[in-house]
mmCIF file of C-alpha atoms in Angstrom:
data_model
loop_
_atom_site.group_PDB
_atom_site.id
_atom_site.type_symbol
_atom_site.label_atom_id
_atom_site.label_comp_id
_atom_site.label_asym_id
_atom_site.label_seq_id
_atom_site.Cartn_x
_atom_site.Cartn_y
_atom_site.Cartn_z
ATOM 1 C CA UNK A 1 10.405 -54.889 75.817
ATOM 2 C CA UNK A 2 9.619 -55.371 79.849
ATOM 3 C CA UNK A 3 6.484 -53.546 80.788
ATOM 4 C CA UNK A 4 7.355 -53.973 84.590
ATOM 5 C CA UNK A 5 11.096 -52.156 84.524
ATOM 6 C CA UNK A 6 12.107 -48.675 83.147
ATOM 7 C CA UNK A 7 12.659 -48.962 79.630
ATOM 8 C CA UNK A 8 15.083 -46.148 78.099
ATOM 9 C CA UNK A 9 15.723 -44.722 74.906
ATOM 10 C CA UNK A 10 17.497 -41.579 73.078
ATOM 11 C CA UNK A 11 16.591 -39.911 69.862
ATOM 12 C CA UNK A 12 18.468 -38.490 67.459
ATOM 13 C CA UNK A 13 17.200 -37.400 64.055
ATOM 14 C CA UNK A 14 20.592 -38.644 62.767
ATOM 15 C CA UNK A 15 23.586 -40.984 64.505
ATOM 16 C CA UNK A 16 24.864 -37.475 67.138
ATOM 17 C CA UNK A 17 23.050 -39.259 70.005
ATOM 18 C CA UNK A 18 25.678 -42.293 69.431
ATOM 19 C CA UNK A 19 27.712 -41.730 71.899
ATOM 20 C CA UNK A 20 24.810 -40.814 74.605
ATOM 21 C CA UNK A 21 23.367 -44.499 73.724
ATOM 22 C CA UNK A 22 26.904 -46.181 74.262
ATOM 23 C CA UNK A 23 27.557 -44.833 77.670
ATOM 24 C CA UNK A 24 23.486 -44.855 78.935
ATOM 25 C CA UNK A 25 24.432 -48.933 77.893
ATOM 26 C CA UNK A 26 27.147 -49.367 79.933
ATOM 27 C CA UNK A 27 25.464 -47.678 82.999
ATOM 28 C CA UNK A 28 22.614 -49.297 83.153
ATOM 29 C CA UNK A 29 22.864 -52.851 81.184
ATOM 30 C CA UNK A 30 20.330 -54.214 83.104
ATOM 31 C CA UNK A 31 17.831 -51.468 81.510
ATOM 32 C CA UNK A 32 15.937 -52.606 78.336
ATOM 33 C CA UNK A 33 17.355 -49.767 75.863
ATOM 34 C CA UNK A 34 16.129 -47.942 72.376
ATOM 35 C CA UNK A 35 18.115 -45.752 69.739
ATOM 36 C CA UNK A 36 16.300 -44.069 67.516
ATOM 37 C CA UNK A 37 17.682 -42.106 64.173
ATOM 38 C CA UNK A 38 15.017 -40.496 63.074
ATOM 39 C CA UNK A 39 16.941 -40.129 59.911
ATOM 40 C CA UNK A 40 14.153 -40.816 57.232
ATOM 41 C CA UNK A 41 12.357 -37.714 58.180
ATOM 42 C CA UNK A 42 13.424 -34.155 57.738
ATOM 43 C CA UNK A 43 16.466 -33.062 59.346
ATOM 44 C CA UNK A 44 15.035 -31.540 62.572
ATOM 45 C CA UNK A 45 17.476 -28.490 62.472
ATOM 46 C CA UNK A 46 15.315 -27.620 58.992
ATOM 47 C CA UNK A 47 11.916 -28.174 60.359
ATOM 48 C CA UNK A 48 9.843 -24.927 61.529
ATOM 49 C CA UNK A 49 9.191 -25.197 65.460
ATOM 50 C CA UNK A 50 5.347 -26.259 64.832
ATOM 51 C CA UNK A 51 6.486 -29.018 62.570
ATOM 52 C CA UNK A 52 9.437 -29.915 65.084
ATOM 53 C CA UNK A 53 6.898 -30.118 67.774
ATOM 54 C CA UNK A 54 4.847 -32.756 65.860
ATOM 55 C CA UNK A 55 7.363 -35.171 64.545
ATOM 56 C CA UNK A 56 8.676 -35.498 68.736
ATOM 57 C CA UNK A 57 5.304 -35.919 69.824
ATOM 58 C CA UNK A 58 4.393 -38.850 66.814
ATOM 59 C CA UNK A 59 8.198 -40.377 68.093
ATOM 60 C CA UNK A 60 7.553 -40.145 71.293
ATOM 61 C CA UNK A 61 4.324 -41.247 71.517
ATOM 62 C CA UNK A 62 5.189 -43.935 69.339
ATOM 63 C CA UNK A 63 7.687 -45.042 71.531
ATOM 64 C CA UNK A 64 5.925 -45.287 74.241
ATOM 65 C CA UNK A 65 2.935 -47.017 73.150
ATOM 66 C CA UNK A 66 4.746 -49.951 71.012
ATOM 67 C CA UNK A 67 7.958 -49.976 73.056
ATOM 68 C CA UNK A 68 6.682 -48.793 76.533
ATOM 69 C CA UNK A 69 9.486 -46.580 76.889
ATOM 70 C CA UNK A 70 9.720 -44.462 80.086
ATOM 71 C CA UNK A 71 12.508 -42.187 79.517
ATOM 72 C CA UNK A 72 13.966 -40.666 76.752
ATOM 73 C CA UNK A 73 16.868 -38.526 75.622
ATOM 74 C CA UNK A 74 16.376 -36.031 73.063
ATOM 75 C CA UNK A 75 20.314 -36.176 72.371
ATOM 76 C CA UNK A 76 19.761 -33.815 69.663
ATOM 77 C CA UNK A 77 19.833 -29.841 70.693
ATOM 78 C CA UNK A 78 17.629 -29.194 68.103
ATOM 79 C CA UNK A 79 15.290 -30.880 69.437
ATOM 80 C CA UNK A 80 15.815 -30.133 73.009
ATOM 81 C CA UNK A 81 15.017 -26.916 71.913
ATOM 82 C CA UNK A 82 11.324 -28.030 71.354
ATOM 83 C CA UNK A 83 10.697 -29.538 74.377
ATOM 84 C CA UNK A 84 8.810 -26.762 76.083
ATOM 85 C CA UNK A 85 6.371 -27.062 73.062
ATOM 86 C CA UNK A 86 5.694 -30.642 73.300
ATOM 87 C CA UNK A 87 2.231 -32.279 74.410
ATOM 88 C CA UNK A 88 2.464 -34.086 77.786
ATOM 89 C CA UNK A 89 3.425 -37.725 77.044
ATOM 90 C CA UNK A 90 3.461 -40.852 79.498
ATOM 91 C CA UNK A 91 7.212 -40.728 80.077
ATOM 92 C CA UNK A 92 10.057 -38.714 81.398
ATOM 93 C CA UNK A 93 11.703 -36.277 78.581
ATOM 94 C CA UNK A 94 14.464 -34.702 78.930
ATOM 95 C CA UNK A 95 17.007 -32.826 76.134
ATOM 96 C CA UNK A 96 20.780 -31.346 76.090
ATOM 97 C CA UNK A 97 20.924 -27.606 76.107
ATOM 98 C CA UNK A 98 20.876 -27.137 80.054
ATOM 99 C CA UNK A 99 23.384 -30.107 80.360
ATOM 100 C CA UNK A 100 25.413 -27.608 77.571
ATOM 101 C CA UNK A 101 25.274 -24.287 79.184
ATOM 102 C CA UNK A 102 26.040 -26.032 82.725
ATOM 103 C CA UNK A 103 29.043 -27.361 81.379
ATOM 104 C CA UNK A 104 29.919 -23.865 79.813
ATOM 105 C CA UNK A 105 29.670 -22.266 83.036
ATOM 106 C CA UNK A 106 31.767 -24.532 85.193
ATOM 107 C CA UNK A 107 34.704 -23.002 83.060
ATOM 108 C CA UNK A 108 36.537 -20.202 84.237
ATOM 109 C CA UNK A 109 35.842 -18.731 80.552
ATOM 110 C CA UNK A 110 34.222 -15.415 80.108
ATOM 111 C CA UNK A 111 34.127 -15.498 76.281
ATOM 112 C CA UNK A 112 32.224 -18.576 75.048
ATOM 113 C CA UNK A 113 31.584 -19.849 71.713
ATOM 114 C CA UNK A 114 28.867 -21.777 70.447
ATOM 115 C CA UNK A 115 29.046 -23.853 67.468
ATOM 116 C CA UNK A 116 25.494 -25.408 66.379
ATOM 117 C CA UNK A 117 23.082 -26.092 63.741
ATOM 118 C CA UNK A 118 20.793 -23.380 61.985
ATOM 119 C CA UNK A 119 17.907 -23.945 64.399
ATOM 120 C CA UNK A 120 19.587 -24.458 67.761
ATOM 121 C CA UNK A 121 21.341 -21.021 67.184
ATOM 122 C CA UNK A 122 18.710 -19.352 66.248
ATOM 123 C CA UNK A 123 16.355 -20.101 69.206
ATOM 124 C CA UNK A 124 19.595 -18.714 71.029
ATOM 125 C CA UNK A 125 18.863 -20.836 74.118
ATOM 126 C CA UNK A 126 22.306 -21.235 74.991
ATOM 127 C CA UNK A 127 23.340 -17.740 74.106
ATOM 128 C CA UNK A 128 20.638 -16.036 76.276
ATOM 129 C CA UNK A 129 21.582 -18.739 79.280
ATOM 130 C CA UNK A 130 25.089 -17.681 79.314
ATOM 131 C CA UNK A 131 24.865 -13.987 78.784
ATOM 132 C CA UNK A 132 22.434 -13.939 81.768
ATOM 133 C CA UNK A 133 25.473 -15.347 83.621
ATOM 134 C CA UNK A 134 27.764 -12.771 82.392
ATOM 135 C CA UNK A 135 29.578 -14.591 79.565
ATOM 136 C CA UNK A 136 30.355 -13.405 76.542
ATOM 137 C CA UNK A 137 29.065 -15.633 73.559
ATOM 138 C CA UNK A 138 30.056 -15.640 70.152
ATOM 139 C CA UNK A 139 27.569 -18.270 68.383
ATOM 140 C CA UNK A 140 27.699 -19.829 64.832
ATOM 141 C CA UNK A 141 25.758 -21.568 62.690
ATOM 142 C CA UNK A 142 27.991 -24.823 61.236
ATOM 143 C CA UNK A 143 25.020 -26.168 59.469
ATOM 144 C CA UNK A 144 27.088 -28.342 57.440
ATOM 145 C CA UNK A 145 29.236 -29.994 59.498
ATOM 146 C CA UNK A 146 26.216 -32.706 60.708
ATOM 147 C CA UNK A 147 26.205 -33.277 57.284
ATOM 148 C CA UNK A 148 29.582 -34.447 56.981
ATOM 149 C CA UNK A 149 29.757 -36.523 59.847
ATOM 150 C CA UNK A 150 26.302 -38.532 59.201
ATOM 151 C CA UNK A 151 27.880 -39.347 55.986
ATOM 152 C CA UNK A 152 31.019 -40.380 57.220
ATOM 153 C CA UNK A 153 33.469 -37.661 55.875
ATOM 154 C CA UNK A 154 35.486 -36.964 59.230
ATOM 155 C CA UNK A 155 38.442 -35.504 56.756
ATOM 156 C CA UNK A 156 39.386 -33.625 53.850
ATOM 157 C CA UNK A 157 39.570 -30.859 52.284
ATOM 158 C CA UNK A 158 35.560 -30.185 51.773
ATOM 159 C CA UNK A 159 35.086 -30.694 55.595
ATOM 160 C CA UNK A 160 38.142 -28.436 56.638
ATOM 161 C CA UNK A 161 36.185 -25.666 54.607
ATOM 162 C CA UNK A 162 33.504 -26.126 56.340
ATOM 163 C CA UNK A 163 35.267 -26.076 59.904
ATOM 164 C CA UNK A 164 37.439 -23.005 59.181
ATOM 165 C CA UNK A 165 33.847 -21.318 57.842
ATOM 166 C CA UNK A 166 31.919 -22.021 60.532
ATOM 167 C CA UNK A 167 34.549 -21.226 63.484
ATOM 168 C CA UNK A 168 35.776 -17.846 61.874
ATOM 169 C CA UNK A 169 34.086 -15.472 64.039
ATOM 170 C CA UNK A 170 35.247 -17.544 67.082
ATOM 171 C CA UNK A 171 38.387 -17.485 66.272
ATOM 172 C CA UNK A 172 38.173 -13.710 65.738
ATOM 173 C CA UNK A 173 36.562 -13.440 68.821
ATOM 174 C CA UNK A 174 39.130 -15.325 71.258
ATOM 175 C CA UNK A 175 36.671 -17.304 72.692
ATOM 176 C CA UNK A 176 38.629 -19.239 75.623
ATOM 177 C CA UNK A 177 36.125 -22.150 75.161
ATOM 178 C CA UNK A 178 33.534 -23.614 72.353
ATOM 179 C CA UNK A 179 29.996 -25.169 73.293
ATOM 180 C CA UNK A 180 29.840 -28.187 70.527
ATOM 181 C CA UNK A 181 25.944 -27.763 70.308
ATOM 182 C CA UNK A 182 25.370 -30.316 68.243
ATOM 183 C CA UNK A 183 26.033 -33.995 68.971
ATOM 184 C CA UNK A 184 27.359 -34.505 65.401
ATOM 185 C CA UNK A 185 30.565 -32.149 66.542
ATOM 186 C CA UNK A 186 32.626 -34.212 68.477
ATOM 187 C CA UNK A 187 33.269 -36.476 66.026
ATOM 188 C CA UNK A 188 35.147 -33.921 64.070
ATOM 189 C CA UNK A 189 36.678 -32.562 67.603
ATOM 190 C CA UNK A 190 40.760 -32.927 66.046
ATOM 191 C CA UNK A 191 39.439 -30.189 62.767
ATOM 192 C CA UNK A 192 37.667 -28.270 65.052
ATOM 193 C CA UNK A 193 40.701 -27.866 67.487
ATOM 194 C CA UNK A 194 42.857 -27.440 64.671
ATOM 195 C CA UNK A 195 40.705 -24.601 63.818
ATOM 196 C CA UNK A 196 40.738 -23.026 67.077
ATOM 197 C CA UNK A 197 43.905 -24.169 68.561
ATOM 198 C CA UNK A 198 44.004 -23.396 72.383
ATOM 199 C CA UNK A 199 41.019 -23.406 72.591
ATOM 200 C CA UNK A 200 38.549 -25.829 75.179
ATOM 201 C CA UNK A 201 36.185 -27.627 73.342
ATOM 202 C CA UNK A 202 33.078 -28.503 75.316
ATOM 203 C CA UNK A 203 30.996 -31.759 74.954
ATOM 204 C CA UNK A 204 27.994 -31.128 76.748
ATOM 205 C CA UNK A 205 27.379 -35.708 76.839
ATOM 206 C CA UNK A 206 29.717 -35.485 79.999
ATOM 207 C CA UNK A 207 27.742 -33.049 81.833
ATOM 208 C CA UNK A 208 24.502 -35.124 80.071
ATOM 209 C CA UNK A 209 25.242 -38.183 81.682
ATOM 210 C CA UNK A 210 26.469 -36.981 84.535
ATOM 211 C CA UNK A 211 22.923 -36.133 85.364
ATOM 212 C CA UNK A 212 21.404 -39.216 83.894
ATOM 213 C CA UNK A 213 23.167 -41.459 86.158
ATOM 214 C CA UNK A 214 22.502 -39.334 89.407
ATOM 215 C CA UNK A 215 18.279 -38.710 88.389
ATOM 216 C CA UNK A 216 17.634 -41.779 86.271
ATOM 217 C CA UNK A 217 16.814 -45.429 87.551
ATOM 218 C CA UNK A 218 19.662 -46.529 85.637
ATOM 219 C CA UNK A 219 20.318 -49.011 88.077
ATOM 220 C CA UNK A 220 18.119 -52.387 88.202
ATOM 221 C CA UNK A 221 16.343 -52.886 91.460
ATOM 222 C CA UNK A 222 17.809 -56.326 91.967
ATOM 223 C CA UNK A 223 21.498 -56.982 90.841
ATOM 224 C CA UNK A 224 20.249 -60.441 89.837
ATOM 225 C CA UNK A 225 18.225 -59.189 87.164
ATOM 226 C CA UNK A 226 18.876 -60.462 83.458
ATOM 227 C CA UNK A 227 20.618 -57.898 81.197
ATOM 228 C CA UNK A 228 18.445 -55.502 79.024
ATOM 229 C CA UNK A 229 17.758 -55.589 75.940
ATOM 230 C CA UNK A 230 19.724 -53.104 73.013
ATOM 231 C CA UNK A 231 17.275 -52.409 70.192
ATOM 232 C CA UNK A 232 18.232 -49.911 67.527
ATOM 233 C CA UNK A 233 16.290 -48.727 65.393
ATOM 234 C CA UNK A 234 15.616 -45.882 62.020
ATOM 235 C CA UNK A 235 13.046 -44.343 60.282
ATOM 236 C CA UNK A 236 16.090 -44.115 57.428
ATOM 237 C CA UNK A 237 18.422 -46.599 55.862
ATOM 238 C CA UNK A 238 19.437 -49.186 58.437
ATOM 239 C CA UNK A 239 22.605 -50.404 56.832
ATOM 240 C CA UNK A 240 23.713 -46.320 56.747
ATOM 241 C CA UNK A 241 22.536 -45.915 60.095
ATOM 242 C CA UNK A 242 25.028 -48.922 61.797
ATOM 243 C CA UNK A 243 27.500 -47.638 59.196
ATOM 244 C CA UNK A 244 28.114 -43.425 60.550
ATOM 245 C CA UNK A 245 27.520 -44.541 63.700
ATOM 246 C CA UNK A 246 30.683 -47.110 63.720
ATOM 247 C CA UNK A 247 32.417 -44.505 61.641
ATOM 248 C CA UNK A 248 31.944 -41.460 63.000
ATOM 249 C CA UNK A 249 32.028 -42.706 66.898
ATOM 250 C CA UNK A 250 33.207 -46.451 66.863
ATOM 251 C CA UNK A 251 29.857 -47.456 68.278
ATOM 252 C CA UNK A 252 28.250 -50.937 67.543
ATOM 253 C CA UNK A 253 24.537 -50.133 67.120
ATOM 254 C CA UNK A 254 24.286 -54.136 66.282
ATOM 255 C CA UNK A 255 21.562 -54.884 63.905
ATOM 256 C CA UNK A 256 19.231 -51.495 63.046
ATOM 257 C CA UNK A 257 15.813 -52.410 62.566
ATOM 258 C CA UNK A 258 13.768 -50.280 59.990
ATOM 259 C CA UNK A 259 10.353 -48.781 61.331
#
């Protein structure tokens, strides 16, 4: 990787951040590039918020030290959720929930629903943000769900149990709109809406990138500049890795590199 040009990357303890990765690419493809699936540790959503704390700071440090990486996504909310916890680190960090909540509030709806992993509902980040605003929220764990989608099961009977389970008290509640806090959701976005049928469904990536192409140097300081690089790479299996991603989003990670 360039040491004299930004050098990006996201992180994603699974393949959620996918998506993030594929549109960061097309905005800035003159930007040497990272994914990360930190998939061979721990699933972050499981780790206590000391140990959460740690594994960023080892991946972070690590890549920025062998990959010189400047700026990197935490497209995970789980671990956005650690990010005030984090040690100071030679590049710019930056995580999901606010980019979540901002896109809550720009709809009109007062009741809100949040649909996330164990450990991003229970630090209730989004739910305090919003009910500071005056929203109503409604949040549930859908623990499983990730699960599913890392593994490829978009459909099904097993994964429609899971789906109705995890959106019953939002559809009790007549939430107007859901917060999919968890990059993993979106991918099963037609169960989910099947499950709460009128209802928004919000993908917090939009308002994400949104931000990340009006703060980041995404653009290369001469247009004659040679493309960037596109390095992907796990902690986990490699072959599994390209595999959910091209499954669960239709995004070509190319060859994943095992580190």
């Amino acid at each position: 990787m360039s040491e004299t040009r930004p050098t990006l990357a996201v992180v994603d303890w699974g393949i959620g951040g996918a998506p993030a990765w594929s549109r960061l690419s097309a905005m800035a493809p003159q930007r040497d590039l990272i994914y990360l699936s930190d998939s061979g540790s721990t699933p972050y959503g499981q780790l206590s918020d000391r140990q959460l704390a740690a594994r960023l700071d080892a991946v972070i440090g690590a890549l920025a030290s062998r990959w010189s990486v400047t700026h990197v996504i935490l497209a995970c909310n789980a671990a956005s959720s650690a990010l005030p916890r984090l040690r100071d680190a030679p590049c710019v960090r930056t995580g999901i929930i606010d980019d979540g909540v901002a896109a809550a509030l720009a709809t009109e709806h007062a009741s809100i629903g949040v649909l996330g992993g164990d450990a991003t509902i229970r630090s209730r980040l989004h739910a305090d943000a919003l009910e500071r605003a005056g929203r109503t929220v409604t949040a549930c764990a859908a623990q499983p769900l990730s699960a599913h989608v890392e593994a490829g099961r978009l459909s099904g009977a097993a994964v429609e149990r899971d789906v109705d389970r995890a959106t019953a008290a939002i559809r009790c509640a007549g939430a107007g709109a859901v917060l999919l806090a968890c990059t993993h959701y979106p991918a099963l976005s037609p169960l989910i809406q099947r499950a709460l049928p009128g209802t928004l469904l919000i993908d917090p990536v939009d308002q994400l990138m949104r931000r990340i192409g009006a703060s980041w140097p995404v653009q290369a300081d001469d247009p004659r500049s040679p493309p960037g690089r596109r390095v992907a790479l796990t902690t986990g299996n490699q072959h599994a890795t390209a595999r959910a991603a091209q499954r669960a989003f239709s995004v070509d990670l190319g060859p994943v590199e095992p580190v």
